[in-house]
Amino acid sequence: PVRHERYEWSNIWWDCADDQALPRILLIGDSISCGYSAGVTQLLAGRYHVDRLGTSRSINDPILLKETAMMLQEYPYDVVHFNNGLHGFHLDPVQYAAALTSWVQLIREHAPGAKLVWASSTPITRNGDPAELGDGNQTVVARNEAAAAVMEAAGIPTDDLYGAVVGKPELRSDDGYHYNTAGYDLLAKAVVEAVLGLGLGQ
């Protein structure tokens, strides 16, 4: 089932849309990806253009699939670095894994030449206390485990963003989900390392 949140949003960004000289990378995720995308763009300047699809849609929402297909039809991408896990908590791990498998198939269908990298979902901490994991973090851990199995079966590497920031309250904001400047800088570096680790030769 699809269950909408009170507010649903999309944040789509094409970088240097009038320039075909450099290859492109697409970042797909939620507000966390919106936070680190500027750092990724800066770190890859001169090598790649970095586009973004940030969205609140749950992984089984047909609108997410339409948005993904639209982005992939607009430009060819060398890499798609993608995540979805902090929304749509009404889905259990089995439903989540099934929807994730379908999403991977759609990405491969529309971007057959792209290398894919999955990003694990980042932790949830207590509102007002970034040193303590929040109750919702159990769902994040279960989803990351389910996603790991999907990606192993699909032959897709995982960028472990969860492991990069868990237990580091100095990187977080107080709202339970988001990061400060240092946190987004660290996440951006992790994303760039994962992308460059694919050995694309750029």
PDB file of C-alpha atoms in Angstrom:
ATOM      1  CA  PRO A   1       0.000   0.000   0.000  1.00  0.00           C
ATOM      2  CA  VAL A   2       0.995   3.611  -0.584  1.00  0.00           C
ATOM      3  CA  ARG A   3       0.525   5.887   2.403  1.00  0.00           C
ATOM      4  CA  HIS A   4       1.246   9.566   1.935  1.00  0.00           C
ATOM      5  CA  GLU A   5       2.750  11.835   4.539  1.00  0.00           C
ATOM      6  CA  ARG A   6       1.145  15.156   5.439  1.00  0.00           C
ATOM      7  CA  TYR A   7       3.561  16.910   3.101  1.00  0.00           C
ATOM      8  CA  GLU A   8       5.231  15.301   0.117  1.00  0.00           C
ATOM      9  CA  TRP A   9       7.992  17.059  -1.785  1.00  0.00           C
ATOM     10  CA  SER A  10      10.550  16.694  -4.536  1.00  0.00           C
ATOM     11  CA  ASN A  11      13.811  18.580  -5.003  1.00  0.00           C
ATOM     12  CA  ILE A  12      15.162  18.150  -8.533  1.00  0.00           C
ATOM     13  CA  TRP A  13      18.403  19.766  -9.600  1.00  0.00           C
ATOM     14  CA  TRP A  14      20.276  19.558 -12.883  1.00  0.00           C
ATOM     15  CA  ASP A  15      23.783  20.937 -12.609  1.00  0.00           C
ATOM     16  CA  CYS A  16      25.166  22.791 -15.633  1.00  0.00           C
ATOM     17  CA  ALA A  17      22.178  21.633 -17.659  1.00  0.00           C
ATOM     18  CA  ASP A  18      23.486  23.422 -20.770  1.00  0.00           C
ATOM     19  CA  ASP A  19      26.877  21.686 -20.721  1.00  0.00           C
ATOM     20  CA  GLN A  20      27.401  18.282 -22.316  1.00  0.00           C
ATOM     21  CA  ALA A  21      31.184  18.275 -21.934  1.00  0.00           C
ATOM     22  CA  LEU A  22      31.394  16.346 -18.659  1.00  0.00           C
ATOM     23  CA  PRO A  23      29.836  13.012 -17.686  1.00  0.00           C
ATOM     24  CA  ARG A  24      27.048  13.037 -15.116  1.00  0.00           C
ATOM     25  CA  ILE A  25      26.285  11.461 -11.768  1.00  0.00           C
ATOM     26  CA  LEU A  26      22.782  11.262 -10.338  1.00  0.00           C
ATOM     27  CA  LEU A  27      22.192  11.328  -6.587  1.00  0.00           C
ATOM     28  CA  ILE A  28      18.804   9.971  -5.505  1.00  0.00           C
ATOM     29  CA  GLY A  29      17.689  10.183  -1.912  1.00  0.00           C
ATOM     30  CA  ASP A  30      15.777  12.249   0.611  1.00  0.00           C
ATOM     31  CA  SER A  31      16.635  15.420   2.529  1.00  0.00           C
ATOM     32  CA  ILE A  32      19.934  13.869   3.636  1.00  0.00           C
ATOM     33  CA  SER A  33      21.061  13.633   0.013  1.00  0.00           C
ATOM     34  CA  CYS A  34      19.963  17.227  -0.532  1.00  0.00           C
ATOM     35  CA  GLY A  35      22.292  18.156   2.324  1.00  0.00           C
ATOM     36  CA  TYR A  36      25.403  16.447   0.968  1.00  0.00           C
ATOM     37  CA  SER A  37      24.854  17.063  -2.748  1.00  0.00           C
ATOM     38  CA  ALA A  38      26.523  20.486  -2.745  1.00  0.00           C
ATOM     39  CA  GLY A  39      29.648  18.989  -1.196  1.00  0.00           C
ATOM     40  CA  VAL A  40      29.689  16.168  -3.742  1.00  0.00           C
ATOM     41  CA  THR A  41      29.331  18.720  -6.538  1.00  0.00           C
ATOM     42  CA  GLN A  42      32.237  20.738  -5.189  1.00  0.00           C
ATOM     43  CA  LEU A  43      34.505  17.729  -4.691  1.00  0.00           C
ATOM     44  CA  LEU A  44      33.828  16.426  -8.216  1.00  0.00           C
ATOM     45  CA  ALA A  45      34.017  19.807  -9.966  1.00  0.00           C
ATOM     46  CA  GLY A  46      35.771  19.544 -13.307  1.00  0.00           C
ATOM     47  CA  ARG A  47      35.229  15.787 -13.494  1.00  0.00           C
ATOM     48  CA  TYR A  48      31.470  15.267 -13.275  1.00  0.00           C
ATOM     49  CA  HIS A  49      28.257  17.207 -13.241  1.00  0.00           C
ATOM     50  CA  VAL A  50      26.184  16.123 -10.252  1.00  0.00           C
ATOM     51  CA  ASP A  51      22.395  16.039 -10.573  1.00  0.00           C
ATOM     52  CA  ARG A  52      19.937  15.363  -7.763  1.00  0.00           C
ATOM     53  CA  LEU A  53      16.536  13.835  -7.126  1.00  0.00           C
ATOM     54  CA  GLY A  54      15.599  14.439  -3.505  1.00  0.00           C
ATOM     55  CA  THR A  55      12.133  13.258  -2.531  1.00  0.00           C
ATOM     56  CA  SER A  56       9.955  12.347   0.427  1.00  0.00           C
ATOM     57  CA  ARG A  57       8.191   9.585  -1.504  1.00  0.00           C
ATOM     58  CA  SER A  58       8.190   6.098  -0.043  1.00  0.00           C
ATOM     59  CA  ILE A  59       9.952   3.427  -2.033  1.00  0.00           C
ATOM     60  CA  ASN A  60       6.710   1.885  -3.316  1.00  0.00           C
ATOM     61  CA  ASP A  61       5.108   5.164  -4.418  1.00  0.00           C
ATOM     62  CA  PRO A  62       4.425   5.200  -8.182  1.00  0.00           C
ATOM     63  CA  ILE A  63       5.377   8.891  -8.217  1.00  0.00           C
ATOM     64  CA  LEU A  64       8.903   7.985  -7.097  1.00  0.00           C
ATOM     65  CA  LEU A  65       9.147   5.578 -10.007  1.00  0.00           C
ATOM     66  CA  LYS A  66       7.908   8.239 -12.433  1.00  0.00           C
ATOM     67  CA  GLU A  67      10.354  10.812 -11.066  1.00  0.00           C
ATOM     68  CA  THR A  68      13.219   8.340 -11.315  1.00  0.00           C
ATOM     69  CA  ALA A  69      12.394   7.432 -14.906  1.00  0.00           C
ATOM     70  CA  MET A  70      12.063  11.104 -15.839  1.00  0.00           C
ATOM     71  CA  MET A  71      15.499  11.936 -14.429  1.00  0.00           C
ATOM     72  CA  LEU A  72      17.161   8.993 -16.145  1.00  0.00           C
ATOM     73  CA  GLN A  73      15.582   9.867 -19.495  1.00  0.00           C
ATOM     74  CA  GLU A  74      16.836  13.450 -19.385  1.00  0.00           C
ATOM     75  CA  TYR A  75      20.593  12.706 -19.474  1.00  0.00           C
ATOM     76  CA  PRO A  76      22.841   9.664 -19.686  1.00  0.00           C
ATOM     77  CA  TYR A  77      24.531   8.946 -16.357  1.00  0.00           C
ATOM     78  CA  ASP A  78      27.820   7.263 -15.592  1.00  0.00           C
ATOM     79  CA  VAL A  79      26.780   6.616 -11.982  1.00  0.00           C
ATOM     80  CA  VAL A  80      23.503   6.515 -10.061  1.00  0.00           C
ATOM     81  CA  HIS A  81      24.078   6.758  -6.296  1.00  0.00           C
ATOM     82  CA  PHE A  82      20.709   6.034  -4.717  1.00  0.00           C
ATOM     83  CA  ASN A  83      18.912   5.623  -1.402  1.00  0.00           C
ATOM     84  CA  ASN A  84      15.410   5.466   0.041  1.00  0.00           C
ATOM     85  CA  GLY A  85      14.707   4.413   3.607  1.00  0.00           C
ATOM     86  CA  LEU A  86      13.742   7.226   5.978  1.00  0.00           C
ATOM     87  CA  HIS A  87      10.198   7.573   4.641  1.00  0.00           C
ATOM     88  CA  GLY A  88       7.311   5.144   4.259  1.00  0.00           C
ATOM     89  CA  PHE A  89       7.705   3.484   7.654  1.00  0.00           C
ATOM     90  CA  HIS A  90       4.385   1.680   7.177  1.00  0.00           C
ATOM     91  CA  LEU A  91       6.222  -0.850   5.002  1.00  0.00           C
ATOM     92  CA  ASP A  92       7.710  -3.876   6.755  1.00  0.00           C
ATOM     93  CA  PRO A  93      11.160  -5.204   5.729  1.00  0.00           C
ATOM     94  CA  VAL A  94       9.672  -7.746   3.293  1.00  0.00           C
ATOM     95  CA  GLN A  95       7.530  -5.127   1.565  1.00  0.00           C
ATOM     96  CA  TYR A  96      10.459  -2.728   1.576  1.00  0.00           C
ATOM     97  CA  ALA A  97      12.799  -5.275  -0.032  1.00  0.00           C
ATOM     98  CA  ALA A  98      10.246  -6.126  -2.725  1.00  0.00           C
ATOM     99  CA  ALA A  99       9.765  -2.455  -3.602  1.00  0.00           C
ATOM    100  CA  LEU A 100      13.515  -1.883  -3.586  1.00  0.00           C
ATOM    101  CA  THR A 101      14.031  -4.780  -5.984  1.00  0.00           C
ATOM    102  CA  SER A 102      11.491  -3.267  -8.379  1.00  0.00           C
ATOM    103  CA  TRP A 103      13.166   0.130  -8.119  1.00  0.00           C
ATOM    104  CA  VAL A 104      16.564  -1.350  -8.966  1.00  0.00           C
ATOM    105  CA  GLN A 105      15.047  -3.001 -12.028  1.00  0.00           C
ATOM    106  CA  LEU A 106      13.560   0.319 -13.144  1.00  0.00           C
ATOM    107  CA  ILE A 107      16.877   2.155 -12.733  1.00  0.00           C
ATOM    108  CA  ARG A 108      18.708  -0.488 -14.733  1.00  0.00           C
ATOM    109  CA  GLU A 109      16.047  -0.397 -17.425  1.00  0.00           C
ATOM    110  CA  HIS A 110      16.325   3.355 -17.903  1.00  0.00           C
ATOM    111  CA  ALA A 111      20.076   3.674 -17.296  1.00  0.00           C
ATOM    112  CA  PRO A 112      21.599   0.476 -18.685  1.00  0.00           C
ATOM    113  CA  GLY A 113      25.032   2.064 -19.054  1.00  0.00           C
ATOM    114  CA  ALA A 114      25.244   3.449 -15.533  1.00  0.00           C
ATOM    115  CA  LYS A 115      27.065   1.920 -12.599  1.00  0.00           C
ATOM    116  CA  LEU A 116      24.879   1.789  -9.515  1.00  0.00           C
ATOM    117  CA  VAL A 117      25.823   2.415  -5.893  1.00  0.00           C
ATOM    118  CA  TRP A 118      23.344   1.925  -3.055  1.00  0.00           C
ATOM    119  CA  ALA A 119      23.641   4.176   0.005  1.00  0.00           C
ATOM    120  CA  SER A 120      22.566   2.729   3.340  1.00  0.00           C
ATOM    121  CA  SER A 121      20.092   4.882   5.250  1.00  0.00           C
ATOM    122  CA  THR A 122      21.510   7.085   7.980  1.00  0.00           C
ATOM    123  CA  PRO A 123      20.627   6.716  11.691  1.00  0.00           C
ATOM    124  CA  ILE A 124      17.732   8.258  13.560  1.00  0.00           C
ATOM    125  CA  THR A 125      18.549   9.789  16.943  1.00  0.00           C
ATOM    126  CA  ARG A 126      16.374  11.116  19.731  1.00  0.00           C
ATOM    127  CA  ASN A 127      14.904  14.547  19.076  1.00  0.00           C
ATOM    128  CA  GLY A 128      17.022  16.942  21.125  1.00  0.00           C
ATOM    129  CA  ASP A 129      19.620  14.302  22.029  1.00  0.00           C
ATOM    130  CA  PRO A 130      21.852  13.348  19.083  1.00  0.00           C
ATOM    131  CA  ALA A 131      23.949  11.098  21.330  1.00  0.00           C
ATOM    132  CA  GLU A 132      21.087   8.589  21.698  1.00  0.00           C
ATOM    133  CA  LEU A 133      19.573   6.480  18.937  1.00  0.00           C
ATOM    134  CA  GLY A 134      15.846   7.008  18.482  1.00  0.00           C
ATOM    135  CA  ASP A 135      13.096   4.397  18.498  1.00  0.00           C
ATOM    136  CA  GLY A 136      12.751   4.610  14.713  1.00  0.00           C
ATOM    137  CA  ASN A 137      16.359   3.552  14.270  1.00  0.00           C
ATOM    138  CA  GLN A 138      15.333  -0.082  14.649  1.00  0.00           C
ATOM    139  CA  THR A 139      13.433   0.290  11.375  1.00  0.00           C
ATOM    140  CA  VAL A 140      16.476   1.854   9.719  1.00  0.00           C
ATOM    141  CA  VAL A 141      18.703  -1.040  10.796  1.00  0.00           C
ATOM    142  CA  ALA A 142      16.187  -3.614   9.575  1.00  0.00           C
ATOM    143  CA  ARG A 143      15.867  -1.831   6.248  1.00  0.00           C
ATOM    144  CA  ASN A 144      19.617  -1.600   5.802  1.00  0.00           C
ATOM    145  CA  GLU A 145      19.859  -5.343   6.390  1.00  0.00           C
ATOM    146  CA  ALA A 146      17.092  -6.019   3.880  1.00  0.00           C
ATOM    147  CA  ALA A 147      18.718  -3.693   1.347  1.00  0.00           C
ATOM    148  CA  ALA A 148      22.096  -5.374   1.800  1.00  0.00           C
ATOM    149  CA  ALA A 149      20.580  -8.677   0.710  1.00  0.00           C
ATOM    150  CA  VAL A 150      18.903  -7.076  -2.301  1.00  0.00           C
ATOM    151  CA  MET A 151      22.123  -5.386  -3.386  1.00  0.00           C
ATOM    152  CA  GLU A 152      24.215  -8.501  -2.914  1.00  0.00           C
ATOM    153  CA  ALA A 153      21.822 -10.434  -5.143  1.00  0.00           C
ATOM    154  CA  ALA A 154      21.903  -7.621  -7.719  1.00  0.00           C
ATOM    155  CA  GLY A 155      25.684  -7.215  -7.635  1.00  0.00           C
ATOM    156  CA  ILE A 156      25.486  -3.579  -6.536  1.00  0.00           C
ATOM    157  CA  PRO A 157      28.028  -2.157  -4.060  1.00  0.00           C
ATOM    158  CA  THR A 158      26.855  -0.379  -0.914  1.00  0.00           C
ATOM    159  CA  ASP A 159      28.102   2.991   0.310  1.00  0.00           C
ATOM    160  CA  ASP A 160      27.739   2.540   4.072  1.00  0.00           C
ATOM    161  CA  LEU A 161      26.601   6.006   5.076  1.00  0.00           C
ATOM    162  CA  TYR A 162      25.030   4.574   8.226  1.00  0.00           C
ATOM    163  CA  GLY A 163      28.397   3.327   9.420  1.00  0.00           C
ATOM    164  CA  ALA A 164      30.069   6.598   8.477  1.00  0.00           C
ATOM    165  CA  VAL A 165      28.017   8.679  10.918  1.00  0.00           C
ATOM    166  CA  VAL A 166      26.538   6.392  13.591  1.00  0.00           C
ATOM    167  CA  GLY A 167      27.799   7.176  17.085  1.00  0.00           C
ATOM    168  CA  LYS A 168      29.052  10.629  16.090  1.00  0.00           C
ATOM    169  CA  PRO A 169      26.656  13.122  17.715  1.00  0.00           C
ATOM    170  CA  GLU A 170      29.029  15.991  16.963  1.00  0.00           C
ATOM    171  CA  LEU A 171      28.001  15.670  13.294  1.00  0.00           C
ATOM    172  CA  ARG A 172      24.262  15.864  13.842  1.00  0.00           C
ATOM    173  CA  SER A 173      21.546  18.446  14.244  1.00  0.00           C
ATOM    174  CA  ASP A 174      19.110  18.078  17.152  1.00  0.00           C
ATOM    175  CA  ASP A 175      16.068  17.050  15.100  1.00  0.00           C
ATOM    176  CA  GLY A 176      16.865  13.335  14.993  1.00  0.00           C
ATOM    177  CA  TYR A 177      17.496  13.099  11.251  1.00  0.00           C
ATOM    178  CA  HIS A 178      19.724  15.791   9.820  1.00  0.00           C
ATOM    179  CA  TYR A 179      23.339  16.941  10.044  1.00  0.00           C
ATOM    180  CA  ASN A 180      25.414  20.015  10.633  1.00  0.00           C
ATOM    181  CA  THR A 181      27.990  21.309   8.162  1.00  0.00           C
ATOM    182  CA  ALA A 182      30.670  18.917   9.375  1.00  0.00           C
ATOM    183  CA  GLY A 183      28.275  15.993   9.053  1.00  0.00           C
ATOM    184  CA  TYR A 184      27.272  16.807   5.506  1.00  0.00           C
ATOM    185  CA  ASP A 185      30.927  17.349   4.588  1.00  0.00           C
ATOM    186  CA  LEU A 186      31.773  13.877   5.880  1.00  0.00           C
ATOM    187  CA  LEU A 187      28.852  12.318   4.010  1.00  0.00           C
ATOM    188  CA  ALA A 188      29.852  14.111   0.806  1.00  0.00           C
ATOM    189  CA  LYS A 189      33.391  12.737   1.088  1.00  0.00           C
ATOM    190  CA  ALA A 190      32.019   9.229   1.624  1.00  0.00           C
ATOM    191  CA  VAL A 191      29.821   9.518  -1.468  1.00  0.00           C
ATOM    192  CA  VAL A 192      32.707  10.779  -3.591  1.00  0.00           C
ATOM    193  CA  GLU A 193      34.949   7.980  -2.356  1.00  0.00           C
ATOM    194  CA  ALA A 194      32.302   5.420  -3.304  1.00  0.00           C
ATOM    195  CA  VAL A 195      31.848   6.937  -6.747  1.00  0.00           C
ATOM    196  CA  LEU A 196      35.537   7.244  -7.521  1.00  0.00           C
ATOM    197  CA  GLY A 197      36.073   3.749  -6.171  1.00  0.00           C
ATOM    198  CA  LEU A 198      34.119   2.405  -9.131  1.00  0.00           C
ATOM    199  CA  GLY A 199      37.183   3.066 -11.269  1.00  0.00           C
ATOM    200  CA  LEU A 200      35.512   5.083 -13.988  1.00  0.00           C
ATOM    201  CA  GLY A 201      38.757   6.646 -15.089  1.00  0.00           C
ATOM    202  CA  GLN A 202      37.712  10.253 -14.647  1.00  0.00           C
TER     203      GLN A 202
END
